[in-house]
């Protein structure tokens, strides 16, 4: 743990001399800059009992969890962080104050001095440091290099056999080119902006889950009826597989577009959600928040509702019943395929 965060006795500076104020300010600014450059946000979280979620971490973004519904992402080579379930983000100073709101700036500086220059112990850091240095190709070029989703691909087998997605849903998803067969048996899910341009790719398979580098998350979109622009009902899930699963459970609904945010709400996803909500409102439609049935899912639902709150659109919350955590869990338990 950190040194004590209790208030140090006294607030005056001993030995202050006339004319030294500017020097003190300069020294303070230099120390703040030094701490920002030398303190690892990962070390802060490690010492607070947070643990790496290696399965959902990438080279540039490492996910940390602590307890139910607590998630933080460390970025910028361990020098930055953000909260995917809220709007908070920043550097090592703001991270300490996020974790300990009772601490003033002086207490935070004292805490950071004790851990400046200490490296994190997490294995993800060492693995990411030796990642392939070759620059990533554009998401569109990578997407176009992969085959369509077909029954003969390993990705189809993963989605149909393990995830229990019906062939009708997979065939429709392939026809809309929102899912392709990636490498190592993974399915690739397209993120597209409001104009239909591909911005990023999520890969999901038996042994891998992550967002491919070089792109930006927007929204995964699937419309069983085919006409995305005419849908008066929108359901927002967390993962593309959940979006497809809910479409399967609501078989026959051609008035709905099923979208997924893939984790936290980055700027591209926020923009896409607002544009989609505005379009839905113009049609007099309904936006259904169908995130996971747990505390983290409820936090995510609140965040989504906050993002679209300024838009006058009907909002509903759809939550899985019983023991199921998400919509794919519901689908698997139902035995539908």
mmCIF file of C-alpha atoms in Angstrom:
data_model
loop_
_atom_site.group_PDB
_atom_site.id
_atom_site.type_symbol
_atom_site.label_atom_id
_atom_site.label_comp_id
_atom_site.label_asym_id
_atom_site.label_seq_id
_atom_site.Cartn_x
_atom_site.Cartn_y
_atom_site.Cartn_z
ATOM 1 C CA UNK A 1 0.000 0.000 0.000
ATOM 2 C CA UNK A 2 0.932 3.646 -0.132
ATOM 3 C CA UNK A 3 2.437 5.753 2.649
ATOM 4 C CA UNK A 4 -0.166 7.254 4.971
ATOM 5 C CA UNK A 5 -2.478 9.739 3.280
ATOM 6 C CA UNK A 6 -3.210 11.541 6.542
ATOM 7 C CA UNK A 7 -2.784 15.289 6.566
ATOM 8 C CA UNK A 8 0.755 16.322 7.422
ATOM 9 C CA UNK A 9 0.951 18.657 10.421
ATOM 10 C CA UNK A 10 1.291 22.288 9.430
ATOM 11 C CA UNK A 11 0.742 23.910 6.041
ATOM 12 C CA UNK A 12 3.398 26.645 6.073
ATOM 13 C CA UNK A 13 6.703 26.548 4.221
ATOM 14 C CA UNK A 14 9.698 26.797 6.500
ATOM 15 C CA UNK A 15 12.542 28.962 5.334
ATOM 16 C CA UNK A 16 10.495 31.014 2.832
ATOM 17 C CA UNK A 17 12.274 34.145 1.740
ATOM 18 C CA UNK A 18 11.044 37.223 -0.125
ATOM 19 C CA UNK A 19 11.550 36.733 -3.840
ATOM 20 C CA UNK A 20 11.461 32.918 -3.648
ATOM 21 C CA UNK A 21 7.804 32.451 -4.683
ATOM 22 C CA UNK A 22 8.509 32.197 -8.418
ATOM 23 C CA UNK A 23 11.279 29.679 -7.751
ATOM 24 C CA UNK A 24 8.912 27.593 -5.620
ATOM 25 C CA UNK A 25 6.261 27.654 -8.338
ATOM 26 C CA UNK A 26 8.810 26.569 -10.929
ATOM 27 C CA UNK A 27 10.006 23.746 -8.690
ATOM 28 C CA UNK A 28 6.412 22.636 -8.082
ATOM 29 C CA UNK A 29 5.663 22.575 -11.816
ATOM 30 C CA UNK A 30 8.854 20.628 -12.495
ATOM 31 C CA UNK A 31 7.963 18.023 -9.885
ATOM 32 C CA UNK A 32 4.409 17.627 -11.207
ATOM 33 C CA UNK A 33 5.758 17.082 -14.711
ATOM 34 C CA UNK A 34 8.381 14.636 -13.387
ATOM 35 C CA UNK A 35 5.739 12.610 -11.534
ATOM 36 C CA UNK A 36 3.476 12.469 -14.595
ATOM 37 C CA UNK A 37 6.359 11.052 -16.614
ATOM 38 C CA UNK A 38 7.672 8.562 -14.059
ATOM 39 C CA UNK A 39 4.633 7.195 -12.193
ATOM 40 C CA UNK A 40 2.883 4.182 -13.692
ATOM 41 C CA UNK A 41 -0.917 4.108 -13.449
ATOM 42 C CA UNK A 42 -0.626 0.312 -13.496
ATOM 43 C CA UNK A 43 1.475 0.380 -10.322
ATOM 44 C CA UNK A 44 -1.174 2.523 -8.607
ATOM 45 C CA UNK A 45 -3.882 -0.005 -9.460
ATOM 46 C CA UNK A 46 -1.741 -2.997 -8.486
ATOM 47 C CA UNK A 47 -1.172 -1.494 -5.038
ATOM 48 C CA UNK A 48 -4.902 -0.876 -4.682
ATOM 49 C CA UNK A 49 -5.711 -4.538 -5.301
ATOM 50 C CA UNK A 50 -6.768 -4.311 -8.965
ATOM 51 C CA UNK A 51 -5.924 -7.204 -11.284
ATOM 52 C CA UNK A 52 -5.307 -7.428 -15.031
ATOM 53 C CA UNK A 53 -8.001 -8.968 -17.213
ATOM 54 C CA UNK A 54 -5.556 -10.449 -19.732
ATOM 55 C CA UNK A 55 -8.297 -11.877 -21.972
ATOM 56 C CA UNK A 56 -9.733 -8.404 -22.594
ATOM 57 C CA UNK A 57 -6.474 -6.446 -22.691
ATOM 58 C CA UNK A 58 -4.560 -5.333 -25.757
ATOM 59 C CA UNK A 59 -1.133 -3.913 -26.485
ATOM 60 C CA UNK A 60 -2.319 -0.322 -26.029
ATOM 61 C CA UNK A 61 -5.115 -0.755 -23.498
ATOM 62 C CA UNK A 62 -4.853 -2.950 -20.399
ATOM 63 C CA UNK A 63 -8.094 -3.683 -18.555
ATOM 64 C CA UNK A 64 -8.042 -3.862 -14.755
ATOM 65 C CA UNK A 65 -10.830 -5.209 -12.536
ATOM 66 C CA UNK A 66 -11.506 -5.012 -8.811
ATOM 67 C CA UNK A 67 -14.745 -6.422 -7.504
ATOM 68 C CA UNK A 68 -18.093 -6.528 -9.271
ATOM 69 C CA UNK A 69 -18.638 -3.704 -11.712
ATOM 70 C CA UNK A 70 -15.255 -2.019 -11.198
ATOM 71 C CA UNK A 71 -13.269 -1.632 -14.423
ATOM 72 C CA UNK A 72 -10.484 0.768 -15.401
ATOM 73 C CA UNK A 73 -8.387 0.889 -18.580
ATOM 74 C CA UNK A 74 -4.698 1.857 -18.504
ATOM 75 C CA UNK A 75 -3.358 3.464 -21.691
ATOM 76 C CA UNK A 76 -0.541 5.656 -23.036
ATOM 77 C CA UNK A 77 2.264 3.320 -21.927
ATOM 78 C CA UNK A 78 0.921 3.191 -18.338
ATOM 79 C CA UNK A 79 0.781 6.980 -18.039
ATOM 80 C CA UNK A 80 -2.961 7.412 -18.671
ATOM 81 C CA UNK A 81 -6.265 5.795 -17.674
ATOM 82 C CA UNK A 82 -10.003 6.012 -18.263
ATOM 83 C CA UNK A 83 -13.201 4.604 -16.825
ATOM 84 C CA UNK A 84 -15.264 2.698 -19.450
ATOM 85 C CA UNK A 85 -18.308 2.834 -17.169
ATOM 86 C CA UNK A 86 -18.135 6.595 -16.662
ATOM 87 C CA UNK A 87 -16.558 9.788 -17.959
ATOM 88 C CA UNK A 88 -13.460 9.869 -15.740
ATOM 89 C CA UNK A 89 -9.980 9.782 -17.251
ATOM 90 C CA UNK A 90 -6.566 11.391 -16.878
ATOM 91 C CA UNK A 91 -3.073 10.848 -15.497
ATOM 92 C CA UNK A 92 -1.590 9.492 -12.261
ATOM 93 C CA UNK A 93 -2.773 12.540 -10.284
ATOM 94 C CA UNK A 94 -6.412 12.205 -11.307
ATOM 95 C CA UNK A 95 -6.254 8.422 -10.803
ATOM 96 C CA UNK A 96 -5.280 8.799 -7.142
ATOM 97 C CA UNK A 97 -8.040 11.360 -6.639
ATOM 98 C CA UNK A 98 -10.541 9.081 -8.402
ATOM 99 C CA UNK A 99 -9.638 6.230 -6.037
ATOM 100 C CA UNK A 100 -9.347 8.510 -2.981
ATOM 101 C CA UNK A 101 -11.657 11.551 -3.416
ATOM 102 C CA UNK A 102 -10.850 12.671 0.121
ATOM 103 C CA UNK A 103 -7.207 13.426 -0.791
ATOM 104 C CA UNK A 104 -6.091 16.932 -1.671
ATOM 105 C CA UNK A 105 -3.394 17.697 -4.232
ATOM 106 C CA UNK A 106 -0.618 17.800 -1.636
ATOM 107 C CA UNK A 107 -1.487 14.340 -0.350
ATOM 108 C CA UNK A 108 -1.554 13.001 -3.895
ATOM 109 C CA UNK A 109 1.930 14.354 -4.613
ATOM 110 C CA UNK A 110 3.266 12.757 -1.449
ATOM 111 C CA UNK A 111 1.802 9.411 -2.501
ATOM 112 C CA UNK A 112 3.199 9.615 -6.032
ATOM 113 C CA UNK A 113 6.711 10.495 -4.859
ATOM 114 C CA UNK A 114 6.929 7.121 -3.123
ATOM 115 C CA UNK A 115 6.214 5.127 -6.304
ATOM 116 C CA UNK A 116 7.904 7.239 -8.992
ATOM 117 C CA UNK A 117 10.014 5.077 -11.302
ATOM 118 C CA UNK A 118 8.598 1.742 -10.089
ATOM 119 C CA UNK A 119 7.618 -0.613 -12.915
ATOM 120 C CA UNK A 120 4.386 -2.657 -12.858
ATOM 121 C CA UNK A 121 4.625 -6.395 -12.280
ATOM 122 C CA UNK A 122 1.818 -7.453 -14.630
ATOM 123 C CA UNK A 123 2.831 -9.962 -17.346
ATOM 124 C CA UNK A 124 0.791 -8.161 -19.993
ATOM 125 C CA UNK A 125 3.297 -5.314 -19.959
ATOM 126 C CA UNK A 126 6.241 -7.511 -20.875
ATOM 127 C CA UNK A 127 4.224 -9.323 -23.500
ATOM 128 C CA UNK A 128 3.053 -6.128 -25.128
ATOM 129 C CA UNK A 129 6.550 -4.672 -25.200
ATOM 130 C CA UNK A 130 7.638 -7.345 -27.650
ATOM 131 C CA UNK A 131 4.553 -7.153 -29.848
ATOM 132 C CA UNK A 132 4.896 -7.058 -33.604
ATOM 133 C CA UNK A 133 6.407 -3.647 -34.454
ATOM 134 C CA UNK A 134 5.012 -3.690 -37.999
ATOM 135 C CA UNK A 135 2.451 -0.884 -38.408
ATOM 136 C CA UNK A 136 -1.142 -2.087 -38.599
ATOM 137 C CA UNK A 137 -2.885 -2.049 -41.960
ATOM 138 C CA UNK A 138 -6.111 -0.102 -42.270
ATOM 139 C CA UNK A 139 -9.181 -1.923 -40.924
ATOM 140 C CA UNK A 140 -10.774 -1.947 -44.379
ATOM 141 C CA UNK A 141 -7.796 -3.628 -46.025
ATOM 142 C CA UNK A 142 -7.629 -6.242 -43.279
ATOM 143 C CA UNK A 143 -11.375 -6.830 -43.566
ATOM 144 C CA UNK A 144 -11.236 -7.276 -47.320
ATOM 145 C CA UNK A 145 -8.418 -9.820 -46.980
ATOM 146 C CA UNK A 146 -10.621 -12.242 -45.011
ATOM 147 C CA UNK A 147 -13.140 -14.677 -46.520
ATOM 148 C CA UNK A 148 -16.887 -14.364 -46.140
ATOM 149 C CA UNK A 149 -18.557 -16.244 -43.301
ATOM 150 C CA UNK A 150 -19.598 -19.662 -44.650
ATOM 151 C CA UNK A 151 -20.572 -23.021 -43.109
ATOM 152 C CA UNK A 152 -17.175 -24.388 -44.164
ATOM 153 C CA UNK A 153 -15.195 -21.863 -42.065
ATOM 154 C CA UNK A 154 -13.988 -22.394 -38.501
ATOM 155 C CA UNK A 155 -15.576 -19.095 -37.497
ATOM 156 C CA UNK A 156 -18.993 -20.424 -38.532
ATOM 157 C CA UNK A 157 -18.415 -23.595 -36.495
ATOM 158 C CA UNK A 158 -17.485 -21.509 -33.447
ATOM 159 C CA UNK A 159 -20.584 -19.308 -33.728
ATOM 160 C CA UNK A 160 -22.975 -22.151 -34.579
ATOM 161 C CA UNK A 161 -21.687 -24.944 -32.348
ATOM 162 C CA UNK A 162 -20.306 -23.162 -29.293
ATOM 163 C CA UNK A 163 -22.406 -20.002 -29.354
ATOM 164 C CA UNK A 164 -25.527 -21.746 -30.710
ATOM 165 C CA UNK A 165 -26.358 -19.007 -33.225
ATOM 166 C CA UNK A 166 -28.882 -20.239 -35.829
ATOM 167 C CA UNK A 167 -27.824 -20.661 -39.441
ATOM 168 C CA UNK A 168 -30.505 -18.166 -40.509
ATOM 169 C CA UNK A 169 -28.887 -15.435 -38.390
ATOM 170 C CA UNK A 170 -25.356 -16.269 -39.559
ATOM 171 C CA UNK A 171 -26.444 -16.343 -43.202
ATOM 172 C CA UNK A 172 -28.105 -12.936 -42.835
ATOM 173 C CA UNK A 173 -25.038 -11.522 -41.047
ATOM 174 C CA UNK A 174 -22.779 -12.801 -43.833
ATOM 175 C CA UNK A 175 -25.059 -11.265 -46.454
ATOM 176 C CA UNK A 176 -24.807 -7.880 -44.698
ATOM 177 C CA UNK A 177 -21.011 -8.275 -44.458
ATOM 178 C CA UNK A 178 -21.019 -7.479 -40.744
ATOM 179 C CA UNK A 179 -19.228 -10.744 -39.854
ATOM 180 C CA UNK A 180 -16.300 -12.413 -41.614
ATOM 181 C CA UNK A 181 -14.087 -15.422 -40.965
ATOM 182 C CA UNK A 182 -10.837 -14.286 -39.362
ATOM 183 C CA UNK A 183 -7.722 -16.263 -38.556
ATOM 184 C CA UNK A 184 -7.305 -18.932 -35.851
ATOM 185 C CA UNK A 185 -10.992 -19.798 -35.884
ATOM 186 C CA UNK A 186 -12.057 -16.296 -34.850
ATOM 187 C CA UNK A 187 -15.083 -14.455 -36.136
ATOM 188 C CA UNK A 188 -14.457 -10.843 -37.137
ATOM 189 C CA UNK A 189 -17.193 -8.289 -36.406
ATOM 190 C CA UNK A 190 -17.295 -4.993 -38.281
ATOM 191 C CA UNK A 191 -17.710 -1.657 -36.554
ATOM 192 C CA UNK A 192 -19.239 0.905 -38.906
ATOM 193 C CA UNK A 193 -20.050 4.579 -38.515
ATOM 194 C CA UNK A 194 -23.366 6.266 -39.311
ATOM 195 C CA UNK A 195 -22.493 6.398 -43.021
ATOM 196 C CA UNK A 196 -21.693 2.682 -43.165
ATOM 197 C CA UNK A 197 -17.912 3.107 -43.366
ATOM 198 C CA UNK A 198 -15.862 0.431 -41.604
ATOM 199 C CA UNK A 199 -13.904 1.980 -38.734
ATOM 200 C CA UNK A 200 -12.737 -0.993 -36.654
ATOM 201 C CA UNK A 201 -12.858 -4.755 -36.127
ATOM 202 C CA UNK A 202 -13.513 -6.914 -33.086
ATOM 203 C CA UNK A 203 -12.205 -10.488 -33.175
ATOM 204 C CA UNK A 204 -13.774 -13.220 -31.063
ATOM 205 C CA UNK A 205 -13.003 -16.927 -31.006
ATOM 206 C CA UNK A 206 -12.572 -19.895 -28.676
ATOM 207 C CA UNK A 207 -9.283 -18.565 -27.288
ATOM 208 C CA UNK A 208 -9.195 -14.885 -28.198
ATOM 209 C CA UNK A 209 -11.129 -11.692 -27.719
ATOM 210 C CA UNK A 210 -9.982 -8.231 -28.650
ATOM 211 C CA UNK A 211 -10.225 -5.189 -30.900
ATOM 212 C CA UNK A 212 -7.745 -5.153 -33.768
ATOM 213 C CA UNK A 213 -5.288 -2.284 -33.603
ATOM 214 C CA UNK A 214 -5.226 0.421 -36.206
ATOM 215 C CA UNK A 215 -8.965 1.139 -36.101
ATOM 216 C CA UNK A 216 -11.572 2.847 -33.960
ATOM 217 C CA UNK A 217 -14.632 1.418 -32.303
ATOM 218 C CA UNK A 218 -17.977 2.710 -33.513
ATOM 219 C CA UNK A 219 -20.944 0.303 -33.499
ATOM 220 C CA UNK A 220 -21.458 -3.247 -34.708
ATOM 221 C CA UNK A 221 -24.753 -3.221 -36.640
ATOM 222 C CA UNK A 222 -27.061 -6.020 -37.758
ATOM 223 C CA UNK A 223 -30.590 -5.712 -39.142
ATOM 224 C CA UNK A 224 -32.446 -9.001 -39.841
ATOM 225 C CA UNK A 225 -34.785 -7.128 -42.163
ATOM 226 C CA UNK A 226 -31.850 -5.819 -44.172
ATOM 227 C CA UNK A 227 -32.924 -2.145 -44.332
ATOM 228 C CA UNK A 228 -30.910 -0.559 -41.522
ATOM 229 C CA UNK A 229 -32.066 2.979 -42.229
ATOM 230 C CA UNK A 230 -35.771 2.083 -41.945
ATOM 231 C CA UNK A 231 -35.654 0.402 -38.522
ATOM 232 C CA UNK A 232 -37.807 2.138 -35.908
ATOM 233 C CA UNK A 233 -36.458 0.045 -33.035
ATOM 234 C CA UNK A 234 -32.807 -0.127 -31.913
ATOM 235 C CA UNK A 235 -31.402 -2.516 -29.323
ATOM 236 C CA UNK A 236 -27.984 -1.745 -27.838
ATOM 237 C CA UNK A 237 -25.987 -4.689 -26.456
ATOM 238 C CA UNK A 238 -22.411 -4.942 -25.234
ATOM 239 C CA UNK A 239 -20.987 -7.592 -27.602
ATOM 240 C CA UNK A 240 -21.734 -8.443 -31.261
ATOM 241 C CA UNK A 241 -22.467 -12.061 -30.296
ATOM 242 C CA UNK A 242 -25.089 -10.756 -27.862
ATOM 243 C CA UNK A 243 -26.595 -8.614 -30.621
ATOM 244 C CA UNK A 244 -26.881 -11.643 -32.905
ATOM 245 C CA UNK A 245 -28.202 -13.772 -30.032
ATOM 246 C CA UNK A 246 -30.946 -11.270 -29.193
ATOM 247 C CA UNK A 247 -31.882 -11.147 -32.875
ATOM 248 C CA UNK A 248 -32.231 -14.939 -32.793
ATOM 249 C CA UNK A 249 -34.359 -14.806 -29.636
ATOM 250 C CA UNK A 250 -36.586 -12.172 -31.216
ATOM 251 C CA UNK A 251 -36.841 -14.080 -34.490
ATOM 252 C CA UNK A 252 -39.164 -12.460 -36.972
ATOM 253 C CA UNK A 253 -38.627 -8.827 -35.946
ATOM 254 C CA UNK A 254 -37.738 -6.952 -39.111
ATOM 255 C CA UNK A 255 -38.266 -3.516 -37.527
ATOM 256 C CA UNK A 256 -35.127 -3.730 -35.365
ATOM 257 C CA UNK A 257 -31.442 -3.007 -35.784
ATOM 258 C CA UNK A 258 -29.246 -4.805 -33.257
ATOM 259 C CA UNK A 259 -26.046 -2.948 -32.352
ATOM 260 C CA UNK A 260 -23.136 -3.551 -29.978
ATOM 261 C CA UNK A 261 -20.690 -1.156 -28.342
ATOM 262 C CA UNK A 262 -17.935 -3.737 -27.626
ATOM 263 C CA UNK A 263 -17.020 -2.651 -24.121
ATOM 264 C CA UNK A 264 -16.657 0.967 -23.000
ATOM 265 C CA UNK A 265 -17.888 4.057 -24.797
ATOM 266 C CA UNK A 266 -15.058 5.670 -26.713
ATOM 267 C CA UNK A 267 -15.543 8.860 -28.754
ATOM 268 C CA UNK A 268 -16.428 6.981 -31.949
ATOM 269 C CA UNK A 269 -19.069 4.917 -30.159
ATOM 270 C CA UNK A 270 -20.564 7.953 -28.408
ATOM 271 C CA UNK A 271 -20.872 9.797 -31.718
ATOM 272 C CA UNK A 272 -22.450 6.780 -33.426
ATOM 273 C CA UNK A 273 -24.937 6.232 -30.581
ATOM 274 C CA UNK A 274 -26.075 9.843 -30.675
ATOM 275 C CA UNK A 275 -26.506 9.800 -34.442
ATOM 276 C CA UNK A 276 -28.449 6.553 -34.261
ATOM 277 C CA UNK A 277 -30.648 7.881 -31.449
ATOM 278 C CA UNK A 278 -31.379 11.059 -33.410
ATOM 279 C CA UNK A 279 -32.345 9.013 -36.478
ATOM 280 C CA UNK A 280 -34.551 6.744 -34.378
ATOM 281 C CA UNK A 281 -36.215 9.769 -32.777
ATOM 282 C CA UNK A 282 -36.944 11.235 -36.227
ATOM 283 C CA UNK A 283 -38.842 8.032 -37.064
ATOM 284 C CA UNK A 284 -40.751 8.108 -33.771
ATOM 285 C CA UNK A 285 -39.027 4.899 -32.723
ATOM 286 C CA UNK A 286 -37.638 3.331 -29.565
ATOM 287 C CA UNK A 287 -34.094 2.746 -28.340
ATOM 288 C CA UNK A 288 -33.786 -0.356 -26.148
ATOM 289 C CA UNK A 289 -30.758 -0.676 -23.857
ATOM 290 C CA UNK A 290 -30.070 -4.422 -23.635
ATOM 291 C CA UNK A 291 -26.742 -4.587 -21.805
ATOM 292 C CA UNK A 292 -25.698 -7.466 -19.523
ATOM 293 C CA UNK A 293 -27.797 -8.471 -16.536
ATOM 294 C CA UNK A 294 -25.200 -7.674 -13.878
ATOM 295 C CA UNK A 295 -23.856 -4.660 -12.043
ATOM 296 C CA UNK A 296 -21.373 -3.809 -14.796
ATOM 297 C CA UNK A 297 -24.145 -4.090 -17.389
ATOM 298 C CA UNK A 298 -26.368 -1.770 -15.356
ATOM 299 C CA UNK A 299 -23.515 0.760 -15.094
ATOM 300 C CA UNK A 300 -23.051 0.526 -18.855
ATOM 301 C CA UNK A 301 -26.786 1.038 -19.405
ATOM 302 C CA UNK A 302 -26.716 4.178 -17.252
ATOM 303 C CA UNK A 303 -23.756 5.508 -19.196
ATOM 304 C CA UNK A 304 -25.534 4.906 -22.519
ATOM 305 C CA UNK A 305 -28.669 6.634 -21.252
ATOM 306 C CA UNK A 306 -26.566 9.608 -20.138
ATOM 307 C CA UNK A 307 -24.977 9.862 -23.577
ATOM 308 C CA UNK A 308 -28.323 10.019 -25.382
ATOM 309 C CA UNK A 309 -30.239 11.912 -22.669
ATOM 310 C CA UNK A 310 -30.306 15.231 -24.608
ATOM 311 C CA UNK A 311 -32.084 13.480 -27.501
ATOM 312 C CA UNK A 312 -35.866 13.172 -27.294
ATOM 313 C CA UNK A 313 -36.287 9.479 -27.982
ATOM 314 C CA UNK A 314 -38.186 6.729 -26.162
ATOM 315 C CA UNK A 315 -35.774 4.633 -24.069
ATOM 316 C CA UNK A 316 -36.443 1.189 -22.639
ATOM 317 C CA UNK A 317 -34.262 -1.183 -20.583
ATOM 318 C CA UNK A 318 -34.286 -4.854 -21.577
ATOM 319 C CA UNK A 319 -32.576 -7.193 -19.110
ATOM 320 C CA UNK A 320 -32.114 -10.963 -19.243
ATOM 321 C CA UNK A 321 -34.139 -12.894 -16.662
ATOM 322 C CA UNK A 322 -33.144 -15.728 -14.373
ATOM 323 C CA UNK A 323 -29.534 -16.882 -14.060
ATOM 324 C CA UNK A 324 -28.452 -15.693 -17.506
ATOM 325 C CA UNK A 325 -25.826 -12.938 -17.625
ATOM 326 C CA UNK A 326 -26.126 -11.935 -21.282
ATOM 327 C CA UNK A 327 -28.209 -12.697 -24.379
ATOM 328 C CA UNK A 328 -25.931 -15.430 -25.682
ATOM 329 C CA UNK A 329 -26.266 -17.122 -22.305
ATOM 330 C CA UNK A 330 -30.061 -16.885 -22.706
ATOM 331 C CA UNK A 331 -29.849 -18.338 -26.202
ATOM 332 C CA UNK A 332 -27.629 -21.263 -25.146
ATOM 333 C CA UNK A 333 -29.866 -22.042 -22.174
ATOM 334 C CA UNK A 334 -32.976 -21.942 -24.370
ATOM 335 C CA UNK A 335 -31.631 -24.674 -26.636
ATOM 336 C CA UNK A 336 -32.579 -22.670 -29.735
ATOM 337 C CA UNK A 337 -30.287 -23.162 -32.748
#
